[in-house]
Amino acid sequence: MASMAQAIRMALHFAEENLALKDIFGQDVGEPLGGVFTATQGLKTTWNSPLDERGIIGMAMGIAMAGDRCVAEIQFCDYIFNTIDLLKIAGNTNWVSNGNYTLPMVVMTPVGAGIRGSVYHSHSFDAWASRLAGWKVVMPATPIDAYGLMLSAVDDPNPVLFLKPKALMRVRGDDLIPGEPEDQKELKNRIDAPIGDRKNWKPKWPSLTDYRVPIGQAKVTRAGEHLTVVSYGRHLLLCNQAADQLREQGHSVEVIDLRSIYPYDWQAVKSSVEKTRKVLFVNEDTEVTNFGEHLAYRATQELFYHLDAPPRVLAGKHLPGIGLHPNLEEHSVPQLPDIVRAMSEVLAEVP
Amino acid sequence: MANTSVSIKSKMALKKKSNKKGLPLSKDLLRHMHAMMVKSRVLEERLIKIYKAGEAYFWIGGPGEEAFGVPLGLLVHKGQGPEYDYLHLHYRGTPTLIAMGMPMIDSIRLIMNKATDPSTGGRNFCNHYCFPQWNVAPVSSPIEVQYPMALGTAHVQRRSKSRGLSIVTGGDAGTAEGDFASTLIWASRPGRELPLLMTVQNNQWGISTEYKYQHGETNIADRGKAFNMRTAVINGNDPIESYRALESEMNYIRKTRKPVLLEAKVSRLYGHSSATGANLIPEVDCLRDFETLLLEHDIVTELAVKKLWQEYEAEGREAQEKARIEPAPTGESVWENYFVGNENGDWRKF
């Protein structure tokens, strides 16, 4: 099975060949590195840019304005903050021009903790991103969803922010990418650049086929009856693990992978909460004005009379940064035991 | 939108021969430039009147920059798509757009926030134009953001091997922003140079802050030299010098596909915006000076000039009266064009 990095790479290759993707660029995106997580190795339209995030976003906006499709990368979301006003403009261009100009562009950036990335390689961006009106924002938890969401993102006429959970970039999924060889080693030999001299290396792409995950469509990853848990990205997998643990104790937890932060699949959340009557939102961005708070607010407002417990948000602590030492990181963002505990507490609520 | 500007073919005819009394452009071109400068000035003064009459919330614009903006508009290869020139203007672009053929009423609809405003549908400030049919990108209030965006359109033009170029304009104060430095770097990457005309209209002011106390560089254009970029510094109050310099630099870019940084020294006749009063300030008036020059050379007559001003004044008044009774955007329209194709963006309806 492909890793998420391989899945993104294959999606970008498919988009180059079939979706008129003309530019994949950013710092270290082109040869020889092919991205710090190898997600852009071997692609034909990649190029390295100056170390200049504002230049990267501005370039992407201009390319989109001229009608070409591009995927721009900010190497870590920790370094995207100096582009906020450009991101706002990209989001409002269609609106403020009253439909005169559209900006079909994708910006991808690794997010979140989990790799001992210290203060400036551990930020999350989903809560910030949810405030960038006019953007679509997606965040996959599995390679197959990364593939399907990337193709939808490249093909979308709006700007799309593709958040890559960096701790999952080398994690393999349970599903084959359409066209992916079943033998993992064969895939590696075909599309992973060799260590060392890569001057003469060319990837041997498998015959990939189209596969879309519609933006705005969630997925139930664990069916359950007693509690709804809504998450995305790295913490979705932790929520799955927590649900499996609790199942052994007789608790039936339904886990929803939101996959898209904006637009989001409220109908999936709503129908699940109406069934389970309890809901927990889990992510690792900081807890004050967290995106989960918006969802919890909405659940309170619209589903109040269906609820047997207050909607709850489990998120990263409102700290200035994530410290490097594991003791610090693990006390800053939710860990598996924290999720199990929070689920248990909500399950134990009696109206 | 009506096309009142001259075509490329007629531009050639206009400048084919210099006039007989020593000015280096043809009489027809000089008269046309003068007419467009008058039209732009009349429009800007009409916009100020609309603001002062309480029929608009804010005015900002480019009176005093006609001698630079009009020649630029006349030299643009106008159309849609990478084979034509892209314009990434700041909020002093009225002279350029008038020269390109923008009807007065479309500017008035914009300042009066009418639903009929073709640039923004009543959503944005005066002089924040947007005309996709002419590759005019949406003007945005944040300073200097238009520069890195121009890199992208120039990148596509470089790839398409067209003769089109991207033009980006801004003021002197904005060059302190990092986006200006970014654009110098990206436009001049060795072997990947971009067909980009970077212009700076240096009026010596950033709202109320004087340039001379903030900038140590002799000329802003000198910064381009560090990037092996061709540069020029011109008197932007002289429409003849502006026309000739812009024509030369744009031809250089079309031919070499390399960038140019051009600085034009201009006046700012009505201050920064309505926020600073929008009153006439005694600086060099490029239009009055040009008019005097044309009168001295018998290229125009006093009667013809007077008539020209009167005609454009009447056009402005009529446009205001017409726009006044046009519909305003409805409150419900705020969700329109949130996403492309009016895909729903309201979370309440997800």
XYZ file of C-alpha atoms in Angstrom:
701
model
C 0.000 0.000 0.000
C 1.170 3.509 -0.781
C 2.160 5.956 1.898
C 0.419 9.326 1.965
C 3.493 10.943 0.395
C 3.378 8.419 -2.451
C -0.369 8.887 -2.819
C -0.007 12.653 -3.142
C 2.820 12.174 -5.630
C 0.689 9.829 -7.723
C -2.259 12.217 -7.588
C -0.072 15.059 -8.811
C 1.248 12.871 -11.611
C -2.300 11.961 -12.615
C -3.229 15.648 -12.519
C -0.261 16.561 -14.705
C -1.366 14.032 -17.284
C -5.118 14.468 -17.099
C -6.117 17.693 -15.353
C -3.824 20.180 -17.113
C -1.756 20.773 -13.978
C 1.062 23.002 -15.226
C 3.106 24.023 -12.180
C 4.021 22.320 -8.914
C 6.382 24.590 -7.068
C 7.744 25.849 -3.786
C 10.894 25.631 -1.767
C 12.741 22.331 -2.479
C 9.729 21.000 -4.365
C 11.646 20.337 -7.571
C 14.738 18.284 -8.221
C 16.839 17.005 -6.609
C 14.868 16.766 -3.351
C 11.275 16.523 -4.550
C 9.883 17.941 -1.343
C 10.984 17.507 2.249
C 8.469 14.660 2.562
C 9.191 13.367 -0.995
C 5.633 14.094 -2.099
C 6.784 15.778 -5.327
C 9.590 13.476 -6.482
C 9.828 12.632 -10.150
C 7.043 14.907 -11.345
C 7.522 16.691 -14.629
C 6.148 20.141 -13.758
C 7.922 20.714 -10.445
C 10.300 23.568 -9.851
C 12.164 25.123 -6.967
C 11.271 28.629 -5.910
C 13.096 31.241 -3.897
C 12.672 30.878 -0.147
C 9.817 33.348 -0.120
C 6.361 32.313 1.002
C 4.689 35.529 -0.156
C 6.276 35.127 -3.548
C 5.014 31.550 -3.708
C 1.410 32.507 -2.930
C 1.496 35.579 -5.181
C 2.926 33.524 -8.043
C 0.182 30.922 -7.593
C -2.518 33.607 -7.651
C -1.134 35.092 -10.852
C -0.861 31.705 -12.535
C -4.477 30.990 -11.618
C -5.513 34.443 -12.804
C -4.018 33.666 -16.194
C -6.007 30.437 -16.352
C -3.415 27.757 -15.624
C -3.658 25.169 -12.860
C -0.965 25.023 -10.203
C -0.131 23.440 -6.879
C 2.069 25.577 -4.645
C 3.671 24.330 -1.483
C 4.534 26.127 1.719
C 7.124 23.802 3.180
C 5.599 23.829 6.682
C 2.426 25.624 7.734
C 4.503 27.208 10.487
C 5.831 29.481 7.718
C 2.532 30.337 6.051
C 1.568 33.023 8.536
C 3.336 35.848 6.697
C 1.092 35.153 3.694
C -2.222 35.608 5.497
C -3.279 38.748 3.635
C -2.487 37.147 0.281
C -4.493 34.092 1.313
C -7.365 36.413 2.248
C -7.184 38.065 -1.162
C -7.058 34.703 -2.925
C -10.179 33.738 -1.001
C -12.045 36.937 -1.732
C -11.062 37.511 -5.359
C -14.090 35.773 -6.852
C -16.402 37.481 -4.381
C -14.967 40.989 -4.489
C -14.787 40.945 -8.268
C -18.416 39.802 -8.286
C -17.485 36.685 -10.211
C -15.169 38.404 -12.692
C -12.032 36.523 -11.650
C -11.701 33.004 -10.312
C -8.538 31.600 -8.790
C -8.355 27.836 -9.280
C -5.221 27.058 -7.292
C -4.089 24.580 -4.678
C -1.809 25.393 -1.778
C -0.543 22.390 0.119
C 1.296 22.512 3.403
C 2.256 20.012 6.106
C 0.535 20.590 9.432
C 0.457 19.391 13.000
C 2.735 17.796 15.557
C 3.792 14.198 16.006
C 7.273 14.167 14.511
C 9.128 15.941 17.340
C 9.142 19.036 15.207
C 9.652 21.532 18.003
C 8.186 25.022 18.057
C 8.245 25.788 14.333
C 7.498 22.436 12.700
C 4.460 21.494 14.768
C 1.866 24.192 14.173
C -1.632 23.364 13.082
C -3.516 25.512 10.607
C -7.029 24.109 10.392
C -8.607 26.670 12.729
C -6.825 29.525 10.975
C -7.773 28.105 7.596
C -11.434 27.852 8.528
C -11.509 31.666 8.791
C -10.210 32.177 5.247
C -13.559 32.667 3.566
C -13.628 31.738 -0.090
C -11.155 28.879 0.300
C -12.018 25.239 0.401
C -9.982 23.447 3.039
C -9.308 19.715 3.098
C -7.243 17.433 5.309
C -6.936 13.721 4.567
C -6.191 10.999 7.102
C -5.424 8.176 4.671
C -3.468 7.818 1.417
C -6.532 6.950 -0.637
C -8.329 10.049 0.614
C -5.204 12.123 -0.029
C -5.265 10.896 -3.626
C -8.978 11.520 -4.088
C -8.981 14.897 -2.366
C -5.950 16.123 -4.303
C -7.608 15.331 -7.632
C -10.757 17.113 -6.500
C -8.661 20.058 -5.315
C -6.745 20.458 -8.574
C -9.980 20.264 -10.546
C -11.896 22.697 -8.346
C -12.477 26.205 -9.732
C -11.869 27.726 -6.286
C -8.693 28.064 -4.235
C -8.175 24.928 -2.170
C -5.934 24.552 0.849
C -4.675 20.990 1.131
C -3.445 20.356 4.682
C -1.043 17.434 4.907
C -0.801 15.825 8.338
C 2.964 15.559 8.402
C 3.050 12.696 10.899
C 1.043 10.599 8.411
C 3.153 11.267 5.339
C 4.952 7.935 5.643
C 1.958 6.013 7.006
C 0.378 3.456 4.684
C -3.342 2.926 4.324
C -5.586 -0.074 3.827
C -6.706 0.717 0.291
C -4.877 0.588 -2.997
C -4.754 3.751 -5.067
C -6.573 2.944 -8.346
C -3.807 1.592 -10.589
C -1.284 1.115 -7.787
C 0.660 -2.190 -7.943
C -0.223 -4.541 -5.098
C 3.414 -5.171 -4.280
C 4.643 -2.357 -2.063
C 8.248 -2.931 -3.117
C 7.317 -2.640 -6.759
C 5.710 0.724 -6.101
C 8.792 1.898 -4.250
C 11.074 0.774 -7.068
C 8.893 2.535 -9.597
C 8.285 5.914 -8.017
C 10.692 6.528 -5.108
C 13.875 8.349 -6.082
C 17.061 6.493 -5.173
C 19.332 7.748 -2.427
C 22.341 9.567 -3.841
C 22.767 10.574 -7.460
C 19.355 11.012 -9.100
C 20.433 12.736 -12.273
C 19.444 9.907 -14.575
C 16.534 8.585 -12.549
C 13.055 8.681 -14.008
C 9.968 7.302 -12.287
C 8.009 4.485 -13.893
C 4.497 5.587 -13.079
C 1.818 2.905 -12.717
C -1.293 3.257 -14.860
C -3.268 5.340 -12.451
C -6.951 6.037 -12.865
C -9.284 8.773 -11.745
C -10.655 8.669 -8.223
C -12.300 11.581 -6.455
C -13.235 12.282 -2.887
C -15.789 15.074 -3.236
C -14.819 18.147 -1.227
C -17.344 18.559 1.573
C -18.085 14.874 1.989
C -17.276 13.130 5.286
C -16.778 9.412 5.863
C -17.826 7.182 8.746
C -14.720 5.228 9.711
C -16.228 3.434 12.711
C -19.966 2.804 12.989
C -21.417 3.168 16.480
C -24.485 3.891 18.551
C -23.452 5.596 21.811
C -21.191 8.507 20.896
C -20.224 10.447 17.785
C -16.602 11.520 17.454
C -15.696 13.959 14.687
C -12.083 14.431 13.676
C -9.709 14.707 10.697
C -6.068 14.276 9.819
C -3.683 12.618 12.260
C -6.181 12.592 15.109
C -8.746 10.734 13.057
C -6.538 7.665 13.257
C -6.127 8.130 17.011
C -9.907 8.414 17.342
C -10.295 5.164 15.430
C -7.860 3.482 17.830
C -9.665 4.913 20.843
C -13.020 3.739 19.502
C -11.597 0.250 18.979
C -10.303 0.188 22.557
C -13.638 1.262 23.958
C -15.488 -1.223 21.805
C -13.670 -3.960 23.697
C -15.239 -2.469 26.828
C -18.685 -2.580 25.300
C -18.952 1.015 24.092
C -20.105 1.673 20.579
C -18.451 4.829 19.218
C -19.131 6.230 15.769
C -16.132 8.024 14.255
C -16.560 10.498 11.426
C -13.627 11.618 9.289
C -14.679 15.100 8.273
C -12.000 15.212 5.497
C -13.152 18.697 4.479
C -13.003 21.541 6.964
C -14.743 23.963 4.621
C -17.263 23.293 3.229
C -17.971 20.627 5.827
C -20.433 17.768 5.859
C -22.887 18.892 8.508
C -25.508 16.401 7.400
C -23.171 13.522 8.254
C -22.506 14.977 11.698
C -26.152 15.805 12.282
C -27.548 12.402 11.379
C -24.935 10.674 13.522
C -25.522 12.896 16.570
C -29.289 12.491 16.264
C -28.626 8.760 16.556
C -25.959 8.692 19.308
C -27.133 11.819 21.237
C -23.557 12.579 22.311
C -20.704 14.209 20.403
C -16.993 14.892 20.826
C -14.876 16.937 18.405
C -11.154 16.133 18.336
C -8.262 17.941 16.664
C -4.816 19.201 17.579
C -5.057 22.905 16.780
C -5.113 25.177 19.810
C -8.326 25.161 21.793
C -9.365 28.844 21.873
C -11.459 29.645 18.779
C -10.821 26.148 17.559
C -12.756 24.880 14.536
C -14.242 22.176 16.770
C -15.768 24.971 18.828
C -17.725 26.120 15.794
C -19.028 22.598 15.289
C -19.834 22.260 19.001
C -21.663 25.583 18.900
C -23.678 24.436 15.948
C -24.452 21.112 17.586
C -25.655 22.985 20.673
C -27.813 25.357 18.669
C -29.346 22.927 16.229
C -29.301 19.585 18.028
C -29.836 20.650 21.636
C -33.008 18.646 22.119
C -31.367 15.550 20.676
C -28.445 15.672 23.116
C -27.883 13.667 26.280
C -24.600 15.441 27.059
C -22.953 18.770 26.308
C -20.993 18.736 23.051
C -17.301 18.662 23.873
C -14.082 19.714 22.140
C -10.737 18.062 22.758
C -7.954 20.092 21.170
C -4.414 21.289 21.648
C -3.722 23.453 24.667
C -3.678 27.208 24.104
C 0.100 27.433 24.309
C 2.555 29.667 22.418
C 4.250 26.639 20.936
C 4.868 22.917 21.066
C 8.008 22.142 23.024
C 10.531 19.705 21.643
C 10.857 17.300 24.541
C 8.281 14.493 24.308
C 6.967 15.388 27.752
C 6.183 18.840 26.456
C 4.656 17.813 23.131
C 2.564 15.077 24.689
C 1.120 17.498 27.200
C 0.345 20.046 24.496
C -1.689 18.098 21.919
C -4.192 15.298 22.563
C -2.686 11.826 22.848
C -4.457 8.481 22.581
C -5.089 8.186 26.368
C -6.505 11.721 26.384
C -8.914 10.797 23.619
C -9.954 7.572 25.335
C -10.503 9.507 28.559
C -12.555 12.199 26.869
C -14.661 9.637 25.052
C -15.236 7.747 28.299
C -16.251 10.903 30.119
C -18.789 11.866 27.481
C -20.087 8.315 27.326
C -20.556 8.393 31.112
C -22.655 11.549 31.020
C -26.198 11.019 32.258
C -28.833 13.581 31.352
C -18.008 48.181 -22.405
C -17.553 50.541 -25.320
C -14.168 50.606 -26.956
C -13.177 54.235 -27.327
C -9.412 53.760 -27.277
C -7.323 53.619 -30.399
C -6.430 50.280 -31.966
C -2.839 49.167 -32.466
C -3.120 49.956 -36.146
C -4.352 53.452 -35.523
C -1.722 53.922 -32.795
C 0.906 53.295 -35.438
C -0.704 55.822 -37.700
C -0.956 58.353 -34.900
C 2.738 58.346 -34.118
C 3.992 57.812 -37.626
C 5.302 61.305 -38.071
C 6.352 63.930 -35.615
C 4.571 67.234 -35.808
C 6.288 69.971 -37.680
C 7.059 72.194 -34.701
C 9.520 69.993 -32.886
C 7.461 67.815 -30.551
C 8.485 64.198 -31.091
C 5.004 62.726 -31.454
C 2.368 63.274 -34.098
C -0.257 65.978 -33.648
C -3.036 63.428 -33.665
C -1.416 61.407 -30.903
C -0.722 64.518 -28.841
C -4.331 65.656 -29.213
C -5.592 62.203 -28.309
C -3.359 61.995 -25.242
C -4.533 65.443 -24.189
C -8.178 64.486 -24.640
C -7.761 61.343 -22.550
C -5.941 63.301 -19.844
C -8.763 65.823 -19.738
C -11.361 63.074 -19.620
C -9.562 61.329 -16.771
C -9.130 64.571 -14.797
C -12.767 65.508 -15.288
C -13.815 62.057 -14.153
C -11.612 62.133 -11.039
C -12.902 65.570 -10.114
C -16.431 64.300 -10.685
C -15.708 61.389 -8.323
C -14.489 63.848 -5.682
C -17.646 65.902 -6.144
C -19.754 62.770 -5.736
C -17.940 62.012 -2.490
C -18.259 65.569 -1.211
C -21.957 65.632 -2.088
C -22.447 62.667 0.200
C -23.221 60.246 -2.613
C -20.169 58.058 -1.920
C -18.434 56.859 1.209
C -14.832 57.282 0.079
C -12.725 58.619 -2.719
C -9.237 57.618 -3.750
C -7.735 58.060 -7.201
C -5.080 59.355 -9.501
C -5.563 63.016 -10.479
C -2.102 64.350 -11.256
C -0.890 61.072 -12.719
C -2.530 61.490 -16.131
C 0.742 62.210 -17.912
C 1.951 58.755 -16.964
C -1.262 56.769 -16.791
C -2.730 57.819 -20.128
C 0.336 56.887 -22.223
C 0.452 53.558 -20.391
C -3.162 52.851 -21.274
C -2.606 53.816 -24.898
C 0.343 51.445 -25.210
C -1.302 48.413 -23.628
C -1.986 45.482 -25.925
C -5.573 45.143 -24.800
C -7.495 41.896 -24.637
C -8.112 38.763 -22.588
C -5.684 35.928 -22.035
C -1.898 35.493 -21.886
C -1.313 36.747 -25.435
C -2.448 40.197 -24.270
C -0.990 42.421 -21.572
C -2.027 41.949 -17.950
C -2.533 44.980 -15.743
C -2.043 44.740 -11.983
C -2.949 48.282 -11.050
C -3.115 50.041 -7.742
C -5.861 52.492 -6.866
C -4.638 55.357 -9.050
C -5.361 53.690 -12.371
C -8.206 55.820 -13.743
C -6.024 57.575 -16.363
C -4.860 54.226 -17.718
C -8.345 52.784 -17.909
C -9.821 55.904 -19.479
C -7.114 55.680 -22.139
C -8.045 52.040 -22.665
C -11.663 52.965 -23.228
C -13.427 52.653 -19.895
C -16.679 54.652 -19.994
C -16.956 57.270 -17.257
C -20.138 55.749 -15.961
C -18.427 52.498 -14.984
C -16.127 54.408 -12.656
C -19.069 56.340 -11.251
C -21.046 53.154 -10.683
C -18.077 51.861 -8.702
C -17.792 54.887 -6.408
C -21.566 54.922 -5.894
C -21.588 51.193 -4.997
C -24.202 50.286 -7.565
C -25.175 46.743 -8.442
C -24.395 47.754 -12.008
C -20.735 48.445 -11.147
C -18.973 46.031 -13.519
C -15.820 45.808 -11.390
C -17.205 44.742 -8.032
C -21.003 44.966 -8.044
C -20.908 47.630 -5.346
C -18.556 45.683 -3.097
C -15.378 47.728 -3.169
C -13.912 51.211 -3.118
C -13.595 53.789 -5.833
C -10.755 53.138 -8.294
C -10.656 49.431 -7.334
C -11.239 48.381 -10.906
C -11.496 44.919 -12.407
C -12.017 44.233 -16.114
C -11.251 40.637 -17.049
C -11.986 41.307 -20.720
C -8.889 43.540 -20.690
C -6.778 41.431 -18.301
C -7.212 44.073 -15.612
C -6.790 42.203 -12.325
C -8.892 43.234 -9.336
C -7.358 46.229 -7.570
C -6.896 45.514 -3.892
C -6.465 47.916 -0.976
C -3.506 46.163 0.705
C -0.375 47.874 -0.530
C 1.985 46.084 -2.916
C 0.238 42.690 -3.040
C -0.316 43.222 -6.757
C 3.418 42.881 -7.414
C 3.862 39.170 -6.546
C 0.593 38.365 -8.331
C 2.001 39.927 -11.481
C 4.775 37.337 -11.339
C 2.236 34.613 -11.976
C 0.655 36.134 -15.052
C 4.122 36.954 -16.402
C 5.178 33.345 -15.732
C 2.280 32.058 -17.817
C 3.099 34.567 -20.566
C 6.726 33.440 -20.578
C 5.567 29.865 -20.977
C 3.034 30.687 -23.682
C 5.715 32.392 -25.779
C 3.333 35.229 -26.563
C 4.369 38.858 -26.943
C 2.129 39.752 -24.025
C 3.615 41.232 -20.903
C 2.465 41.889 -17.362
C 2.381 45.421 -16.031
C 2.286 46.223 -12.350
C 1.912 49.697 -10.902
C 2.298 51.070 -7.405
C 3.407 54.030 -5.392
C 6.715 54.917 -3.802
C 5.710 54.202 -0.204
C 4.693 50.659 -1.044
C 8.164 49.794 -2.242
C 9.148 49.468 1.424
C 7.005 46.344 1.566
C 8.694 42.981 1.184
C 6.494 42.183 -1.803
C 8.441 44.698 -3.871
C 11.724 42.976 -3.052
C 10.113 39.590 -3.708
C 9.113 40.709 -7.160
C 12.603 41.939 -8.021
C 13.996 38.547 -7.035
C 11.424 36.366 -8.777
C 11.308 38.458 -11.958
C 15.051 38.270 -12.493
C 15.906 34.619 -11.776
C 18.731 33.718 -14.153
C 17.390 31.922 -17.192
C 13.821 32.385 -15.946
C 13.430 36.143 -16.356
C 9.859 37.303 -16.676
C 8.224 39.678 -19.188
C 7.243 42.131 -16.486
C 7.046 45.912 -16.437
C 7.327 47.030 -12.826
C 6.413 50.666 -12.456
C 6.580 52.944 -9.466
C 4.711 56.224 -9.567
C 6.756 58.200 -7.096
C 4.642 61.086 -5.806
C 6.884 61.541 -2.762
C 4.150 60.664 -0.307
C 2.675 57.771 1.619
C -0.555 59.305 2.910
C 1.007 62.003 5.147
C 4.517 60.574 5.383
C 7.176 62.132 3.194
C 9.308 59.868 1.039
C 12.492 61.809 1.693
C 12.520 60.950 5.389
C 11.899 57.222 4.854
C 13.995 56.280 1.824
C 17.755 56.582 1.478
C 17.971 55.291 -2.075
C 18.662 57.936 -4.727
C 16.054 56.448 -7.018
C 13.776 53.525 -6.306
C 14.580 52.228 -9.774
C 18.199 51.824 -8.689
C 17.137 48.767 -6.730
C 16.601 46.963 -10.006
C 20.273 47.310 -10.893
C 21.226 44.888 -8.126
C 19.222 42.274 -10.032
C 20.747 43.102 -13.413
C 17.391 44.483 -14.400
C 16.964 47.247 -16.941
C 15.778 50.401 -15.185
C 14.528 53.848 -16.072
C 13.670 57.015 -14.180
C 11.401 59.431 -15.977
C 9.510 62.651 -15.454
C 6.035 61.219 -15.157
C 4.553 64.700 -15.352
C 5.623 64.897 -18.987
C 3.275 62.835 -21.166
C 5.632 62.933 -24.139
C 8.561 61.629 -22.126
C 6.289 59.058 -20.496
C 4.917 57.839 -23.812
C 8.325 57.466 -25.382
C 9.882 55.780 -22.349
C 6.989 53.381 -21.869
C 6.933 52.530 -25.547
C 10.656 51.849 -25.511
C 10.591 49.735 -22.345
C 7.499 47.784 -23.375
C 9.059 47.028 -26.735
C 12.217 45.864 -24.954
C 10.173 43.488 -22.795
C 8.146 42.180 -25.738
C 11.345 41.460 -27.592
C 13.651 40.154 -24.850
C 11.044 38.712 -22.409
C 13.029 40.307 -19.598
C 11.794 42.615 -16.822
C 12.096 46.372 -16.492
C 11.764 48.582 -13.430
C 10.563 52.040 -14.360
C 10.135 54.876 -11.878
C 8.018 57.873 -12.833
C 8.164 61.015 -10.749
C 4.612 62.319 -10.549
C 2.436 64.788 -8.677
C -0.369 64.026 -6.266
C -2.871 66.769 -6.851
C -5.670 65.948 -4.426
C -3.795 64.266 -1.618
C -4.004 60.612 -0.685
C -7.781 60.260 -0.654
C -10.933 61.712 0.855
C -9.408 60.747 4.191
C -6.972 63.637 3.761
C -9.557 66.070 2.443
C -9.340 65.552 -1.336
C -8.555 69.234 -1.863
C -6.383 70.630 -4.660
C -2.734 70.895 -3.653
C -0.329 73.297 -5.420
C 1.970 70.843 -7.185
C 3.007 70.629 -10.820
C -0.139 70.001 -12.850
C 0.847 67.814 -15.774
C -2.387 68.452 -17.632
C -2.274 72.244 -17.441
C 1.409 72.207 -18.454
C 0.708 69.893 -21.389
C -2.219 72.012 -22.460
C -0.021 75.128 -22.438
C 2.585 73.308 -24.499
C 0.038 72.215 -27.084
C -1.396 75.732 -27.288
C 2.067 77.216 -27.753
C 2.691 74.784 -30.601
C -0.700 75.473 -32.187
C -1.619 71.829 -31.863
C -4.844 72.720 -30.100
C -6.806 75.940 -29.882
C -8.228 77.548 -26.785
C -11.705 77.107 -28.168
C -11.172 73.405 -28.818
C -9.740 72.895 -25.349
C -12.637 74.699 -23.725
C -15.096 72.621 -25.712
C -13.316 69.427 -24.744
C -13.564 70.180 -21.033
C -17.221 71.109 -21.407
C -18.054 67.917 -23.278
C -16.432 65.690 -20.692
C -18.001 67.665 -17.841
C -21.394 67.060 -19.427
C -20.629 63.375 -19.882
C -19.639 63.081 -16.218
C -22.764 64.864 -15.014
C -25.028 62.728 -17.149
C -23.272 59.559 -16.011
C -23.751 60.542 -12.378
C -27.434 61.257 -12.936
C -27.890 57.922 -14.647
C -25.929 55.929 -12.051
C -27.797 57.617 -9.199
C -31.057 55.911 -10.109
C -29.531 52.515 -10.816
C -30.154 49.747 -8.282
C -28.004 49.103 -5.249
C -26.873 45.591 -4.431
C -29.354 43.754 -2.224
C -28.455 42.523 1.233
C -29.277 39.002 0.197
C -26.619 39.164 -2.508
C -23.778 38.903 0.042
C -23.582 35.152 -0.530
C -23.379 35.477 -4.297
C -20.015 34.509 -5.779
C -18.756 33.141 -2.484
C -17.595 30.141 -4.480
C -17.410 29.922 -8.252
C -20.729 29.305 -9.963
C -22.612 30.364 -6.841
C -21.864 27.076 -5.105
C -23.130 27.540 -1.573
C -20.623 28.959 0.897
C -23.033 29.599 3.771
C -22.345 27.033 6.499
C -25.928 27.261 7.702
C -26.929 25.487 4.512
C -24.275 22.743 4.567
